[in-house]
Coordinates of C-alpha atoms in Angstrom, one line a residue:
M130 CA -21.3 -10.8 -14.4
L131 CA -22.9 -13.2 -12.0
A132 CA -26.2 -11.7 -10.9
T133 CA -26.2 -12.8 -7.3
G134 CA -24.2 -12.6 -4.1
V135 CA -26.4 -15.1 -2.3
G136 CA -23.7 -17.7 -2.1
L137 CA -21.8 -15.5 0.3
M138 CA -24.3 -16.3 3.0
V139 CA -22.9 -19.8 3.5
A140 CA -19.7 -18.1 4.9
A141 CA -21.6 -16.2 7.6
Q142 CA -20.1 -18.1 10.6
L143 CA -17.9 -15.1 11.7
A144 CA -16.5 -15.8 15.1
G145 CA -13.0 -17.0 15.6
A146 CA -13.7 -17.1 19.4
S147 CA -17.4 -17.5 19.5
T148 CA -18.3 -17.0 23.2
D149 CA -18.0 -13.9 25.4
R150 CA -15.4 -14.3 28.1
R151 CA -14.3 -12.5 31.2
G152 CA -14.4 -8.9 30.1
G153 CA -11.8 -6.4 31.3
I154 CA -10.2 -3.4 29.6
F155 CA -7.3 -4.0 27.2
R156 CA -4.6 -1.4 27.7
Y157 CA -2.6 -0.3 24.6
G158 CA 0.3 2.2 24.5
T159 CA 2.0 3.8 21.5
T160 CA 4.6 6.3 20.8
G161 CA 2.7 8.1 18.1
A162 CA 0.1 10.9 18.0
S163 CA -3.6 10.0 18.1
V164 CA -5.5 9.2 15.0
Q165 CA -8.8 10.5 13.5
V166 CA -11.9 8.7 14.7
D167 CA -14.4 10.2 12.2
P168 CA -15.4 7.2 10.0
Q169 CA -15.3 9.1 6.7
L170 CA -11.9 10.7 7.5
A171 CA -9.9 8.1 9.4
Y172 CA -7.3 6.6 7.0
I173 CA -4.4 5.1 8.9
T174 CA -3.7 1.6 10.2
T175 CA -4.4 2.2 13.9
A176 CA -7.7 4.0 13.2
W177 CA -8.9 1.2 11.0
W178 CA -7.9 -1.4 13.6
L179 CA -10.3 0.4 16.0
E180 CA -13.0 0.7 13.3
Y181 CA -13.0 -3.0 12.6
A182 CA -14.3 -3.3 16.2
T183 CA -16.7 -0.4 16.1
A184 CA -18.0 -0.5 12.5
A185 CA -21.0 -2.4 11.1
K186 CA -20.6 -2.8 7.3
L187 CA -22.6 -4.3 4.5
F188 CA -20.1 -7.1 4.2
N189 CA -17.1 -7.6 6.5
Y190 CA -14.0 -9.7 7.1
P191 CA -14.6 -12.4 9.8
D192 CA -12.6 -12.8 13.0
K193 CA -10.8 -15.9 11.7
R194 CA -7.2 -16.9 11.3
G195 CA -5.6 -17.5 7.9
P196 CA -7.2 -17.2 4.5
A197 CA -10.7 -17.5 6.0
G198 CA -10.2 -14.1 7.6
S199 CA -9.8 -12.5 4.1
R200 CA -13.1 -13.7 2.7
L201 CA -15.9 -11.2 2.8
V202 CA -19.1 -12.4 4.5
P203 CA -22.5 -10.8 5.0
E204 CA -22.9 -8.5 7.9
V205 CA -25.6 -5.8 7.8
A206 CA -26.5 -6.8 4.3
S207 CA -28.0 -10.3 4.2
R208 CA -27.1 -10.6 0.5
F209 CA -26.6 -8.5 -2.7
T210 CA -27.4 -8.8 -6.4
V211 CA -25.7 -7.3 -9.4
S212 CA -27.4 -6.3 -12.6
P213 CA -26.5 -8.2 -15.8
D214 CA -24.5 -5.2 -17.1
G215 CA -22.6 -5.0 -13.8
R216 CA -23.6 -1.4 -13.1
R217 CA -26.2 -1.7 -10.4
Y218 CA -25.6 -3.3 -7.0
T219 CA -28.6 -3.9 -4.7
F220 CA -27.9 -4.7 -1.0
F221 CA -30.7 -6.2 1.2
I222 CA -30.4 -4.7 4.8
R223 CA -31.1 -6.9 7.8
K224 CA -33.1 -5.8 10.9
G225 CA -31.6 -6.0 14.3
F226 CA -28.5 -3.7 14.1
R227 CA -28.5 -0.7 16.3
F228 CA -26.2 2.2 17.0
S229 CA -24.6 2.8 20.4
D230 CA -27.2 5.5 21.0
G231 CA -30.0 3.0 20.4
A232 CA -31.1 4.1 16.9
P233 CA -31.8 1.3 14.4
V234 CA -29.5 0.8 11.4
T235 CA -31.3 1.2 8.1
A236 CA -30.3 1.5 4.4
K237 CA -30.3 5.3 4.9
N238 CA -27.3 5.1 7.1
F239 CA -25.2 3.6 4.3
K240 CA -26.4 6.2 1.9
Y241 CA -25.4 8.8 4.4
A242 CA -21.9 7.3 4.6
I243 CA -21.5 7.7 0.9
D244 CA -22.9 11.2 0.9
R245 CA -20.5 12.2 3.6
A246 CA -17.5 10.5 1.9
A247 CA -18.3 12.4 -1.3
N248 CA -18.9 15.8 0.4
H249 CA -16.7 18.6 -1.0
D250 CA -16.2 20.4 2.4
L251 CA -15.5 17.3 4.4
A252 CA -12.7 16.4 2.0
S253 CA -12.7 12.7 2.8
P254 CA -10.0 10.5 1.4
A255 CA -12.8 8.0 0.7
A256 CA -14.0 10.1 -2.3
Q257 CA -11.3 8.6 -4.6
F258 CA -12.8 5.1 -4.2
I259 CA -16.4 6.1 -5.2
T260 CA -15.8 8.2 -8.3
N261 CA -17.5 5.4 -10.2
I262 CA -20.9 5.9 -8.4
V263 CA -23.3 8.0 -10.5
G264 CA -23.3 11.6 -9.2
A265 CA -20.4 11.2 -6.7
R266 CA -18.0 13.5 -8.7
K267 CA -20.6 16.2 -8.7
V268 CA -20.9 16.1 -4.9
N269 CA -17.2 16.1 -4.5
D270 CA -16.9 19.1 -6.8
G271 CA -19.3 21.0 -4.5
D272 CA -22.2 21.1 -7.1
A273 CA -24.5 18.8 -5.1
S274 CA -25.0 17.6 -1.5
Y275 CA -26.3 14.1 -2.2
V276 CA -25.0 11.3 -4.5
R277 CA -27.9 10.7 -6.9
G278 CA -26.7 7.3 -7.9
V279 CA -27.5 5.9 -4.4
R280 CA -31.1 5.2 -3.6
V281 CA -33.0 3.7 -0.7
R282 CA -36.2 1.6 -1.3
G283 CA -37.4 0.1 2.0
K284 CA -34.7 -2.4 3.1
R285 CA -32.8 -2.1 -0.1
L286 CA -29.7 0.0 -0.8
I287 CA -29.3 0.5 -4.5
I288 CA -26.0 1.8 -5.9
N289 CA -25.7 2.7 -9.6
L290 CA -22.2 2.8 -11.2
T291 CA -21.1 4.7 -14.3
R292 CA -19.4 1.5 -15.5
A293 CA -19.0 -2.1 -14.4
D294 CA -16.5 -2.6 -11.6
G295 CA -15.8 -6.1 -10.3
S296 CA -13.8 -4.7 -7.4
F297 CA -16.7 -2.6 -6.1
L298 CA -17.6 -4.9 -3.3
S299 CA -14.0 -4.6 -1.9
K300 CA -14.3 -0.9 -2.0
I301 CA -17.8 -0.4 -0.5
T302 CA -16.8 -2.6 2.5
M303 CA -13.9 -0.3 3.5
P304 CA -14.5 1.3 6.9
F305 CA -15.3 4.6 5.2
F306 CA -18.7 3.2 4.1
Q307 CA -19.8 1.7 7.4
A308 CA -23.3 2.4 8.7
T309 CA -23.1 6.1 9.7
S310 CA -25.4 7.9 12.1
T311 CA -27.1 10.9 10.6
K312 CA -26.2 12.7 13.9
L313 CA -22.8 13.3 12.3
P314 CA -22.6 16.6 10.5
L315 CA -22.5 16.2 6.7
D316 CA -19.6 18.5 6.1
R317 CA -17.6 18.7 9.4
E318 CA -15.3 16.3 11.2
V319 CA -16.2 14.7 14.6
V320 CA -13.1 15.0 16.8
Y321 CA -13.9 15.0 20.5
V322 CA -15.9 12.1 22.0
N323 CA -17.1 12.0 25.6
S324 CA -19.8 9.3 25.3
A325 CA -21.2 6.7 23.0
N326 CA -23.8 9.2 21.9
D327 CA -21.2 11.6 20.4
L328 CA -20.0 9.2 17.7
P329 CA -22.6 6.4 17.5
S330 CA -21.3 3.1 16.1
A331 CA -23.2 0.0 15.2
G332 CA -20.5 -2.7 15.6
P333 CA -19.7 -4.7 18.8
Y334 CA -17.9 -1.7 20.3
A335 CA -18.3 2.1 20.2
Y336 CA -16.1 5.1 20.9
T337 CA -16.8 6.5 24.3
R338 CA -13.8 8.9 24.6
N339 CA -11.4 10.7 22.4
D340 CA -9.0 13.1 24.0
V341 CA -6.6 14.1 21.1
N342 CA -3.0 12.9 21.7
T343 CA -3.9 11.6 25.2
L344 CA -6.5 8.8 25.4
T345 CA -9.0 7.0 23.1
S346 CA -11.4 4.5 24.5
I347 CA -13.9 2.1 23.1
R348 CA -16.4 0.1 25.1
R349 CA -19.1 -2.5 24.3
N350 CA -22.0 -1.2 22.3
P351 CA -24.9 -1.7 24.8
Y352 CA -27.3 -2.3 21.9
W353 CA -25.3 -5.0 20.1
R354 CA -27.0 -8.3 20.5
R355 CA -26.2 -11.6 18.8
G356 CA -28.4 -12.4 15.8
P357 CA -28.2 -12.7 12.0
G358 CA -25.0 -10.9 10.9
R359 CA -24.0 -10.4 14.5
E360 CA -22.0 -13.5 15.3
R361 CA -18.7 -11.8 16.0
P362 CA -16.9 -12.5 19.3
H363 CA -17.4 -9.9 22.0
N364 CA -14.9 -10.7 24.8
L365 CA -13.4 -7.5 26.2
D366 CA -15.4 -4.9 28.1
G367 CA -13.3 -2.3 26.1
L368 CA -9.9 -1.0 25.1
D369 CA -7.9 2.1 26.0
I370 CA -5.2 3.6 23.9
Q371 CA -2.6 5.9 25.5
W372 CA -0.8 8.1 22.9
N373 CA 2.6 9.8 22.8
L374 CA 4.4 7.5 25.2
N375 CA 8.1 7.0 25.5
E376 CA 9.1 3.9 23.6
Q377 CA 11.4 2.3 26.2
T378 CA 9.1 3.3 29.1
A379 CA 6.1 1.8 27.4
F380 CA 8.0 -1.4 26.5
N381 CA 8.9 -1.8 30.2
Q382 CA 5.3 -1.2 31.1
V383 CA 4.2 -4.1 28.9
K384 CA 6.9 -6.4 30.5
S385 CA 5.6 -5.5 33.9
G386 CA 1.9 -5.8 33.0
E387 CA 1.0 -2.1 33.3
L388 CA 0.1 -2.1 29.6
D389 CA -1.2 -5.1 27.6
E390 CA 0.4 -4.2 24.3
G391 CA 3.0 -1.6 23.3
P392 CA 6.0 -0.6 21.3
L393 CA 8.9 -3.1 20.8
P394 CA 12.3 -1.3 20.4
A395 CA 14.5 -2.9 17.7
A396 CA 17.2 -3.5 20.2
E397 CA 14.8 -5.6 22.3
V398 CA 13.4 -7.9 19.6
Q399 CA 15.9 -10.7 19.8
N400 CA 15.9 -10.8 23.6
V401 CA 12.1 -10.9 23.7
A402 CA 12.0 -13.7 21.0
S403 CA 14.6 -15.7 23.0
Q404 CA 12.7 -15.3 26.3
Y405 CA 9.2 -15.9 25.1
G406 CA 9.5 -17.7 21.7
V407 CA 8.0 -16.6 18.5
N408 CA 4.2 -16.7 17.9
K409 CA 3.6 -18.6 21.1
T410 CA 2.8 -16.4 24.0
R411 CA 4.0 -12.8 24.2
F412 CA 6.1 -12.1 21.1
W413 CA 4.5 -12.3 17.7
A414 CA 5.7 -11.6 14.2
K415 CA 3.0 -11.4 11.6
P416 CA 2.9 -10.2 7.9
Q417 CA 1.8 -6.7 7.0
N418 CA 0.3 -5.5 3.8
C419 CA 3.5 -5.4 1.8
T420 CA 5.7 -7.8 -0.2
G421 CA 9.3 -7.4 -1.4
H422 CA 10.2 -8.7 -4.9
L423 CA 12.7 -8.5 -7.7
P424 CA 10.9 -7.1 -10.8
L425 CA 12.1 -8.6 -14.1
N426 CA 12.1 -6.4 -17.3
M427 CA 10.4 -8.6 -19.9
A428 CA 10.8 -6.0 -22.6
N429 CA 14.6 -6.2 -22.7
D430 CA 16.5 -9.1 -24.5
L431 CA 17.5 -11.1 -21.4
F432 CA 14.1 -11.9 -20.0
R433 CA 11.9 -11.3 -23.1
G434 CA 10.4 -14.6 -24.3
N435 CA 12.5 -16.4 -21.7
P436 CA 10.2 -17.8 -19.0
R437 CA 12.6 -20.6 -18.2
L438 CA 15.2 -18.1 -17.0
R439 CA 12.6 -16.1 -15.1
R440 CA 11.5 -19.3 -13.4
A441 CA 15.2 -20.3 -12.8
L442 CA 15.8 -17.1 -10.9
N443 CA 12.8 -17.9 -8.7
F444 CA 14.3 -21.2 -7.8
A445 CA 17.8 -19.8 -7.3
I446 CA 17.4 -16.8 -4.9
D447 CA 18.2 -17.1 -1.2
R448 CA 15.1 -15.5 0.3
R449 CA 16.1 -16.1 4.0
A450 CA 19.5 -14.4 3.5
Y451 CA 17.8 -11.5 1.8
I452 CA 15.3 -11.1 4.7
G453 CA 18.1 -11.5 7.3
M454 CA 19.6 -8.2 6.2
A455 CA 16.5 -6.3 7.5
G456 CA 16.7 -7.5 11.1
A457 CA 15.3 -10.2 13.3
Y458 CA 11.8 -11.5 12.4
A459 CA 11.4 -8.6 10.0
G460 CA 9.8 -10.8 7.3
D461 CA 9.1 -14.3 6.0
P462 CA 10.0 -15.9 2.7
W463 CA 7.2 -15.8 0.2
T464 CA 6.8 -16.7 -3.5
R465 CA 3.3 -15.5 -4.6
L466 CA 1.9 -12.2 -5.7
L467 CA -1.0 -12.4 -3.3
S468 CA 0.4 -12.0 0.1
P469 CA -1.4 -12.9 3.4
F470 CA -3.5 -9.7 3.4
V471 CA -5.0 -9.8 -0.1
P472 CA -8.4 -11.5 -0.4
G473 CA -8.0 -14.7 -2.4
W474 CA -4.6 -15.6 -1.0
S475 CA -3.6 -19.1 0.3
Y476 CA -0.7 -20.8 1.9
E477 CA 0.3 -22.7 -1.3
Q478 CA 3.6 -21.5 -2.7
A479 CA 4.7 -21.2 -6.3
Y480 CA 8.3 -22.0 -5.5
P481 CA 10.3 -23.6 -2.7
L482 CA 11.1 -21.2 0.1
E483 CA 14.7 -22.5 0.1
P484 CA 17.0 -22.3 -3.0
R485 CA 17.0 -25.2 -5.3
L486 CA 20.2 -24.3 -7.2
A487 CA 20.7 -27.5 -9.2
H488 CA 17.2 -27.3 -10.6
A489 CA 17.6 -23.6 -11.2
R490 CA 20.9 -24.1 -13.2
Q491 CA 19.2 -26.8 -15.2
L492 CA 16.4 -24.4 -16.2
A493 CA 18.8 -21.6 -17.0
A494 CA 21.1 -23.8 -19.2
G495 CA 21.4 -22.2 -22.6
R496 CA 19.1 -19.3 -21.6
L497 CA 21.5 -16.7 -20.4
R498 CA 21.6 -15.1 -23.9
D499 CA 24.9 -13.1 -24.1
G500 CA 25.5 -13.7 -20.4
R501 CA 25.2 -10.0 -19.4
I502 CA 22.7 -8.7 -16.8
T503 CA 22.1 -5.1 -15.5
V504 CA 20.7 -4.8 -12.0
Y505 CA 19.2 -1.6 -10.5
Y506 CA 19.3 -1.4 -6.7
R507 CA 18.8 1.1 -3.9
S508 CA 22.1 2.5 -2.8
S509 CA 20.8 4.4 0.2
G510 CA 21.2 3.1 3.8
T511 CA 23.1 -0.1 4.7
V512 CA 20.4 -2.8 4.3
N513 CA 19.6 -2.1 0.6
P514 CA 23.2 -2.4 -0.7
A515 CA 23.6 -5.6 1.4
Q516 CA 20.5 -7.1 -0.1
A517 CA 21.8 -6.2 -3.6
Q518 CA 25.0 -8.1 -2.9
I519 CA 23.0 -11.2 -1.9
V520 CA 21.1 -11.0 -5.2
R521 CA 24.4 -10.5 -7.1
Q522 CA 25.7 -13.7 -5.5
D523 CA 22.5 -15.5 -6.4
L524 CA 23.0 -14.5 -10.0
I525 CA 26.6 -15.8 -9.9
N526 CA 25.3 -19.1 -8.4
L527 CA 22.8 -19.3 -11.3
G528 CA 25.6 -19.1 -13.9
F529 CA 26.3 -15.4 -14.6
E530 CA 30.0 -14.4 -14.7
P531 CA 30.8 -11.7 -12.0
A532 CA 32.3 -9.4 -14.7
N533 CA 29.1 -9.6 -16.7
I534 CA 26.9 -8.3 -13.8
T535 CA 26.4 -4.5 -13.9
M536 CA 25.1 -3.0 -10.7
K537 CA 23.5 0.5 -10.8
G538 CA 22.5 2.3 -7.6
F539 CA 19.6 4.7 -7.1
S540 CA 18.8 6.6 -3.9
G541 CA 15.6 5.8 -2.1
G542 CA 12.4 5.8 -4.2
N543 CA 14.3 6.9 -7.3
I544 CA 14.6 3.3 -8.3
Y545 CA 10.9 3.1 -8.9
T546 CA 11.1 6.1 -11.3
A547 CA 14.1 4.5 -13.1
M548 CA 12.5 1.1 -13.4
G549 CA 9.3 2.6 -14.6
I550 CA 10.8 4.3 -17.7
R551 CA 10.1 2.1 -20.7
G552 CA 13.3 1.5 -22.6
N553 CA 15.6 1.5 -19.5
D554 CA 18.5 -0.8 -19.5
A555 CA 17.6 -2.7 -16.3
D556 CA 17.0 -6.4 -16.4
L557 CA 16.2 -6.7 -12.7
G558 CA 15.5 -4.5 -9.7
V559 CA 16.4 -5.1 -6.1
S560 CA 14.9 -3.8 -2.8
M561 CA 11.6 -3.0 -4.5
G562 CA 8.1 -4.2 -3.6
W563 CA 4.4 -3.5 -3.4
C564 CA 2.2 -2.3 -0.6
S565 CA -1.5 -1.9 -0.3
D566 CA -2.9 1.5 0.5
F567 CA -6.0 0.1 2.0
P568 CA -7.2 -3.1 3.7
G569 CA -9.1 -5.6 1.5
V570 CA -7.3 -4.4 -1.7
D571 CA -8.8 -6.1 -4.8
P572 CA -6.5 -8.9 -6.0
A573 CA -6.8 -7.6 -9.6
S574 CA -4.7 -4.6 -8.7
V575 CA -2.0 -6.8 -7.2
I576 CA -1.9 -9.0 -10.3
W577 CA -1.7 -6.0 -12.7
S578 CA 1.0 -4.4 -10.5
A579 CA 3.3 -7.4 -11.2
F580 CA 3.7 -6.2 -14.8
S581 CA 4.3 -2.5 -13.8
Y582 CA 8.1 -2.8 -14.4
A583 CA 8.0 -5.8 -16.8
H584 CA 6.9 -3.4 -19.6
A585 CA 5.3 -6.4 -21.4
I586 CA 2.6 -8.8 -20.8
P587 CA 1.8 -12.0 -22.9
P588 CA -1.5 -11.5 -24.7
L589 CA -2.9 -14.8 -23.4
W590 CA -2.3 -13.8 -19.8
K591 CA -3.7 -10.3 -20.3
R592 CA -7.0 -11.9 -21.5
K593 CA -7.0 -14.2 -18.5
I594 CA -6.6 -11.3 -16.1
E595 CA -9.3 -9.4 -17.9
A596 CA -11.7 -12.4 -17.7
A597 CA -11.1 -12.7 -13.9
S598 CA -11.6 -9.0 -13.5
R599 CA -15.2 -9.3 -14.9
L600 CA -16.2 -11.6 -12.0
V601 CA -17.6 -10.5 -8.7
G602 CA -17.8 -11.9 -5.1
P603 CA -16.2 -15.3 -4.2
A604 CA -15.8 -16.3 -7.8
R605 CA -13.6 -13.3 -8.4
L606 CA -11.3 -14.2 -5.4
R607 CA -11.1 -17.9 -6.4
A608 CA -10.2 -16.9 -10.0
F609 CA -7.4 -14.6 -8.9
G610 CA -6.1 -17.1 -6.4
R611 CA -5.7 -19.7 -9.1
L612 CA -4.4 -17.1 -11.6
D613 CA -1.7 -15.9 -9.1
L614 CA -0.3 -19.4 -8.8
D615 CA -0.4 -20.0 -12.5
L616 CA 1.2 -16.7 -13.4
M617 CA 4.1 -17.2 -11.0
K618 CA 4.8 -20.7 -12.1
K619 CA 4.5 -20.2 -15.9
V620 CA 5.2 -16.5 -16.5
A621 CA 7.1 -15.3 -13.4
P622 CA 7.2 -11.5 -14.2
V623 CA 8.8 -11.0 -10.8
A624 CA 10.7 -13.0 -8.2
V625 CA 8.8 -12.5 -5.0
E626 CA 11.1 -12.8 -2.0
R627 CA 9.4 -11.8 1.2
T628 CA 6.5 -10.5 3.3
Y629 CA 7.2 -7.7 5.7
N630 CA 6.4 -8.4 9.3
N631 CA 4.8 -6.4 12.1
R632 CA 6.3 -7.3 15.5
Y633 CA 4.1 -7.3 18.6
F634 CA 4.7 -7.6 22.3
F635 CA 1.9 -8.4 24.8
S636 CA 1.7 -8.5 28.6
D637 CA 1.2 -11.8 30.5
R638 CA -2.5 -10.8 31.0
V639 CA -3.4 -11.5 27.4
D640 CA -4.7 -14.9 26.5
P641 CA -2.5 -16.1 23.6
K642 CA -5.3 -18.4 22.4
S643 CA -7.5 -15.3 21.8
L644 CA -5.0 -13.7 19.3
V645 CA -6.7 -13.8 15.9
Y646 CA -4.5 -12.0 13.3
I647 CA -6.6 -10.6 10.5
S648 CA -4.3 -10.5 7.5
V649 CA -6.5 -8.2 5.4
Y650 CA -5.9 -5.2 7.8
S651 CA -2.7 -6.6 9.3
D652 CA -3.6 -6.5 13.0
W653 CA -5.3 -8.4 15.7
S654 CA -9.1 -8.7 16.0
I655 CA -10.1 -6.6 19.0
P656 CA -13.5 -8.4 19.4
A657 CA -11.6 -11.8 19.6
L658 CA -9.1 -10.5 22.2
A659 CA -9.5 -11.9 25.7
L660 CA -7.6 -11.4 29.0
K661 CA -6.7 -14.3 31.3

């Protein structure tokens, strides 16, 4: 373990749009019910989108486009150190952060966040991420009120783990563990908000209203001032979310400027793209935290010890045709395990985005074994079987005889169960993929997941993954970024095909230059947003 996180300080230039501009209230409308706002209970995309504007965390993801937005930088903590055995993290807390009720942020507020997250009666979904902190399980079981492995000594927050965990920094910087006011009850949820004093926040913005299923509002934190760790943009005066709107009505309100962002009905996507262009002014398609891929069973005869054929398949598949079955702008071709939301990702691809069939056939020559292949696919719906037929044609193009391709259909998620059984007869799976269940997911889990359905992993590469897993901080992300590329080029345990896109529609009031898409949490930076 490296014993210092000081090097992260050089990345502390946070702002994607560095000056305050114009103000105004951003008006957002959605068809869904409202989300929880309590920081230790909120666990859904829209809630965390708001919390990345309201929360102040030990380390945070900067309001920057591209890979830079997925690199953790110091926020309330100026730096951290790790003990030689990897079991003790010490965070050094800055002065100058204040909650929206005026109270100063101290190390105690981070300890309180962990105590609340572990509390048995609060039943926070965050508890699953801190079981490795000494004493957290005892609190979650109801046998204690405070996590004994978390201590405060002046400006230092000291967290003791039961075992070394190189992914701990990614976990402790989730919104669950933001600076939390001790005004919040330890064991009860905060639901209704009528002022910035009801749910104090320490980020650039704070909740000022939460009427369940009607309206949620955030406004500027009046005590947030620029300084060390507080370089984020701060453009809007605030944001209002209206809940439970009719989809078509809300879409029309965005077109007319009554809302600034809202739902985009599937039937309207192509018209909007044709009228406004893609990723230019009002219509945007950006990746979410999922990738689609074809897992390859490396335990069965066809792909076992056959990296050339696995690589050949990656060169042969028609990614754009596969994506096209899912609808207009529903995804983008991709060839790496780390997609544009996993820390450590980059734009460099492992394979061409377009098929290179001649090269694929050259790699596959003499490698088809007995020429037979069994494909598992999702039989439910219309898109999944259509995608399976595209993959079947890719296999034919690669050199497999049609009569030697066996297609076996499974309804819905049953394909994951079938592919997960060791000893199954599948060589390849279709319409499968991987999704993160939380922003800032550690890249190690993504790399390991690539072998979930391979049922085999070469010993050399297992050792390389284990070595990278022992690193912390920026070194960890760099190591997994390089490992991802090497794995896909040399081992190819899967054939990655696509990212999944979120599609967005904005009013003409929104300044498109202010749109900073943060891939880690798959949404736009609220602090960077600006109105014309």
